[in-house]
Amino acid sequence: MKQKRQFTAIIEREGNGYISLCPELDIASQGETIEESRNNLIEALELFFETADLSEIESRLHGEIFVTSLEVIVG
């Protein structure tokens, strides 16, 4: 039975495009726009779950990811 799960997507400009990363699984993709990068990451994650065996999923899956901002003194 297929189920839906939520994952984190971090999208960052790189050159003329964008890279996207799912930190829970360390899977990345890219695209020319934010939306394309996001959609390509979704496709990469779906392909991963279609082809990976359960042991690989378990070994790559990070249970809790927290995204926050930090204030750091520089210089």
JSON list of C-alpha atoms in Angstrom, two decimals:
[
{"chain": "A", "resi": 1, "resn": "MET", "atom": "CA", "xyz": [0.00, 0.00, 0.00]},
{"chain": "A", "resi": 2, "resn": "LYS", "atom": "CA", "xyz": [1.38, 3.40, -0.98]},
{"chain": "A", "resi": 3, "resn": "GLN", "atom": "CA", "xyz": [1.47, 6.14, 1.60]},
{"chain": "A", "resi": 4, "resn": "LYS", "atom": "CA", "xyz": [2.40, 9.81, 1.57]},
{"chain": "A", "resi": 5, "resn": "ARG", "atom": "CA", "xyz": [5.19, 11.17, 3.77]},
{"chain": "A", "resi": 6, "resn": "GLN", "atom": "CA", "xyz": [6.50, 14.66, 4.24]},
{"chain": "A", "resi": 7, "resn": "PHE", "atom": "CA", "xyz": [10.16, 15.50, 3.79]},
{"chain": "A", "resi": 8, "resn": "THR", "atom": "CA", "xyz": [12.22, 18.68, 3.99]},
{"chain": "A", "resi": 9, "resn": "ALA", "atom": "CA", "xyz": [13.42, 20.43, 0.83]},
{"chain": "A", "resi": 10, "resn": "ILE", "atom": "CA", "xyz": [16.25, 22.95, 0.99]},
{"chain": "A", "resi": 11, "resn": "ILE", "atom": "CA", "xyz": [16.53, 24.92, -2.24]},
{"chain": "A", "resi": 12, "resn": "GLU", "atom": "CA", "xyz": [19.48, 27.18, -2.96]},
{"chain": "A", "resi": 13, "resn": "ARG", "atom": "CA", "xyz": [20.52, 29.26, -5.94]},
{"chain": "A", "resi": 14, "resn": "GLU", "atom": "CA", "xyz": [23.64, 27.98, -7.66]},
{"chain": "A", "resi": 15, "resn": "GLY", "atom": "CA", "xyz": [24.88, 29.88, -10.68]},
{"chain": "A", "resi": 16, "resn": "ASN", "atom": "CA", "xyz": [21.99, 30.30, -13.12]},
{"chain": "A", "resi": 17, "resn": "GLY", "atom": "CA", "xyz": [19.85, 27.60, -11.52]},
{"chain": "A", "resi": 18, "resn": "TYR", "atom": "CA", "xyz": [18.80, 26.05, -8.25]},
{"chain": "A", "resi": 19, "resn": "ILE", "atom": "CA", "xyz": [19.82, 22.95, -6.33]},
{"chain": "A", "resi": 20, "resn": "SER", "atom": "CA", "xyz": [17.44, 21.16, -4.01]},
{"chain": "A", "resi": 21, "resn": "LEU", "atom": "CA", "xyz": [18.31, 18.80, -1.18]},
{"chain": "A", "resi": 22, "resn": "CYS", "atom": "CA", "xyz": [16.27, 16.44, 0.96]},
{"chain": "A", "resi": 23, "resn": "PRO", "atom": "CA", "xyz": [18.41, 16.22, 4.12]},
{"chain": "A", "resi": 24, "resn": "GLU", "atom": "CA", "xyz": [16.46, 13.28, 5.57]},
{"chain": "A", "resi": 25, "resn": "LEU", "atom": "CA", "xyz": [17.73, 11.04, 2.77]},
{"chain": "A", "resi": 26, "resn": "ASP", "atom": "CA", "xyz": [20.71, 12.99, 1.39]},
{"chain": "A", "resi": 27, "resn": "ILE", "atom": "CA", "xyz": [19.12, 13.10, -2.06]},
{"chain": "A", "resi": 28, "resn": "ALA", "atom": "CA", "xyz": [19.60, 16.14, -4.29]},
{"chain": "A", "resi": 29, "resn": "SER", "atom": "CA", "xyz": [18.40, 17.44, -7.63]},
{"chain": "A", "resi": 30, "resn": "GLN", "atom": "CA", "xyz": [18.50, 20.66, -9.63]},
{"chain": "A", "resi": 31, "resn": "GLY", "atom": "CA", "xyz": [16.52, 22.85, -12.00]},
{"chain": "A", "resi": 32, "resn": "GLU", "atom": "CA", "xyz": [16.48, 26.17, -13.79]},
{"chain": "A", "resi": 33, "resn": "THR", "atom": "CA", "xyz": [13.76, 27.56, -11.48]},
{"chain": "A", "resi": 34, "resn": "ILE", "atom": "CA", "xyz": [12.79, 26.97, -7.86]},
{"chain": "A", "resi": 35, "resn": "GLU", "atom": "CA", "xyz": [9.67, 25.10, -8.95]},
{"chain": "A", "resi": 36, "resn": "GLU", "atom": "CA", "xyz": [11.57, 22.93, -11.45]},
{"chain": "A", "resi": 37, "resn": "SER", "atom": "CA", "xyz": [14.20, 22.13, -8.83]},
{"chain": "A", "resi": 38, "resn": "ARG", "atom": "CA", "xyz": [11.45, 21.22, -6.33]},
{"chain": "A", "resi": 39, "resn": "ASN", "atom": "CA", "xyz": [9.61, 19.03, -8.84]},
{"chain": "A", "resi": 40, "resn": "ASN", "atom": "CA", "xyz": [12.84, 17.30, -9.87]},
{"chain": "A", "resi": 41, "resn": "LEU", "atom": "CA", "xyz": [13.59, 16.55, -6.21]},
{"chain": "A", "resi": 42, "resn": "ILE", "atom": "CA", "xyz": [10.13, 15.03, -5.79]},
{"chain": "A", "resi": 43, "resn": "GLU", "atom": "CA", "xyz": [10.77, 12.86, -8.85]},
{"chain": "A", "resi": 44, "resn": "ALA", "atom": "CA", "xyz": [14.19, 11.80, -7.51]},
{"chain": "A", "resi": 45, "resn": "LEU", "atom": "CA", "xyz": [12.66, 10.84, -4.16]},
{"chain": "A", "resi": 46, "resn": "GLU", "atom": "CA", "xyz": [9.85, 8.88, -5.81]},
{"chain": "A", "resi": 47, "resn": "LEU", "atom": "CA", "xyz": [12.37, 7.00, -7.97]},
{"chain": "A", "resi": 48, "resn": "PHE", "atom": "CA", "xyz": [14.49, 6.28, -4.91]},
{"chain": "A", "resi": 49, "resn": "PHE", "atom": "CA", "xyz": [11.54, 4.76, -3.05]},
{"chain": "A", "resi": 50, "resn": "GLU", "atom": "CA", "xyz": [10.54, 2.73, -6.14]},
{"chain": "A", "resi": 51, "resn": "THR", "atom": "CA", "xyz": [13.99, 1.18, -6.53]},
{"chain": "A", "resi": 52, "resn": "ALA", "atom": "CA", "xyz": [15.66, 1.08, -3.10]},
{"chain": "A", "resi": 53, "resn": "ASP", "atom": "CA", "xyz": [15.30, -1.91, -0.84]},
{"chain": "A", "resi": 54, "resn": "LEU", "atom": "CA", "xyz": [14.12, -1.47, 2.74]},
{"chain": "A", "resi": 55, "resn": "SER", "atom": "CA", "xyz": [17.63, -1.78, 4.24]},
{"chain": "A", "resi": 56, "resn": "GLU", "atom": "CA", "xyz": [18.94, 1.07, 2.07]},
{"chain": "A", "resi": 57, "resn": "ILE", "atom": "CA", "xyz": [15.97, 3.27, 2.98]},
{"chain": "A", "resi": 58, "resn": "GLU", "atom": "CA", "xyz": [16.50, 2.58, 6.68]},
{"chain": "A", "resi": 59, "resn": "SER", "atom": "CA", "xyz": [20.25, 3.24, 6.52]},
{"chain": "A", "resi": 60, "resn": "ARG", "atom": "CA", "xyz": [19.81, 6.59, 4.71]},
{"chain": "A", "resi": 61, "resn": "LEU", "atom": "CA", "xyz": [16.77, 7.91, 6.56]},
{"chain": "A", "resi": 62, "resn": "HIS", "atom": "CA", "xyz": [17.58, 10.50, 9.22]},
{"chain": "A", "resi": 63, "resn": "GLY", "atom": "CA", "xyz": [14.72, 10.55, 11.71]},
{"chain": "A", "resi": 64, "resn": "GLU", "atom": "CA", "xyz": [14.61, 14.14, 12.85]},
{"chain": "A", "resi": 65, "resn": "ILE", "atom": "CA", "xyz": [15.77, 17.15, 10.86]},
{"chain": "A", "resi": 66, "resn": "PHE", "atom": "CA", "xyz": [15.52, 20.63, 12.32]},
{"chain": "A", "resi": 67, "resn": "VAL", "atom": "CA", "xyz": [15.92, 23.68, 10.10]},
{"chain": "A", "resi": 68, "resn": "THR", "atom": "CA", "xyz": [16.72, 26.88, 11.95]},
{"chain": "A", "resi": 69, "resn": "SER", "atom": "CA", "xyz": [18.74, 30.06, 11.56]},
{"chain": "A", "resi": 70, "resn": "LEU", "atom": "CA", "xyz": [21.91, 30.85, 13.47]},
{"chain": "A", "resi": 71, "resn": "GLU", "atom": "CA", "xyz": [23.53, 34.10, 14.44]},
{"chain": "A", "resi": 72, "resn": "VAL", "atom": "CA", "xyz": [27.32, 33.88, 14.25]},
{"chain": "A", "resi": 73, "resn": "ILE", "atom": "CA", "xyz": [30.01, 36.51, 14.83]},
{"chain": "A", "resi": 74, "resn": "VAL", "atom": "CA", "xyz": [32.18, 36.73, 11.72]},
{"chain": "A", "resi": 75, "resn": "GLY", "atom": "CA", "xyz": [35.53, 38.49, 11.55]}
]
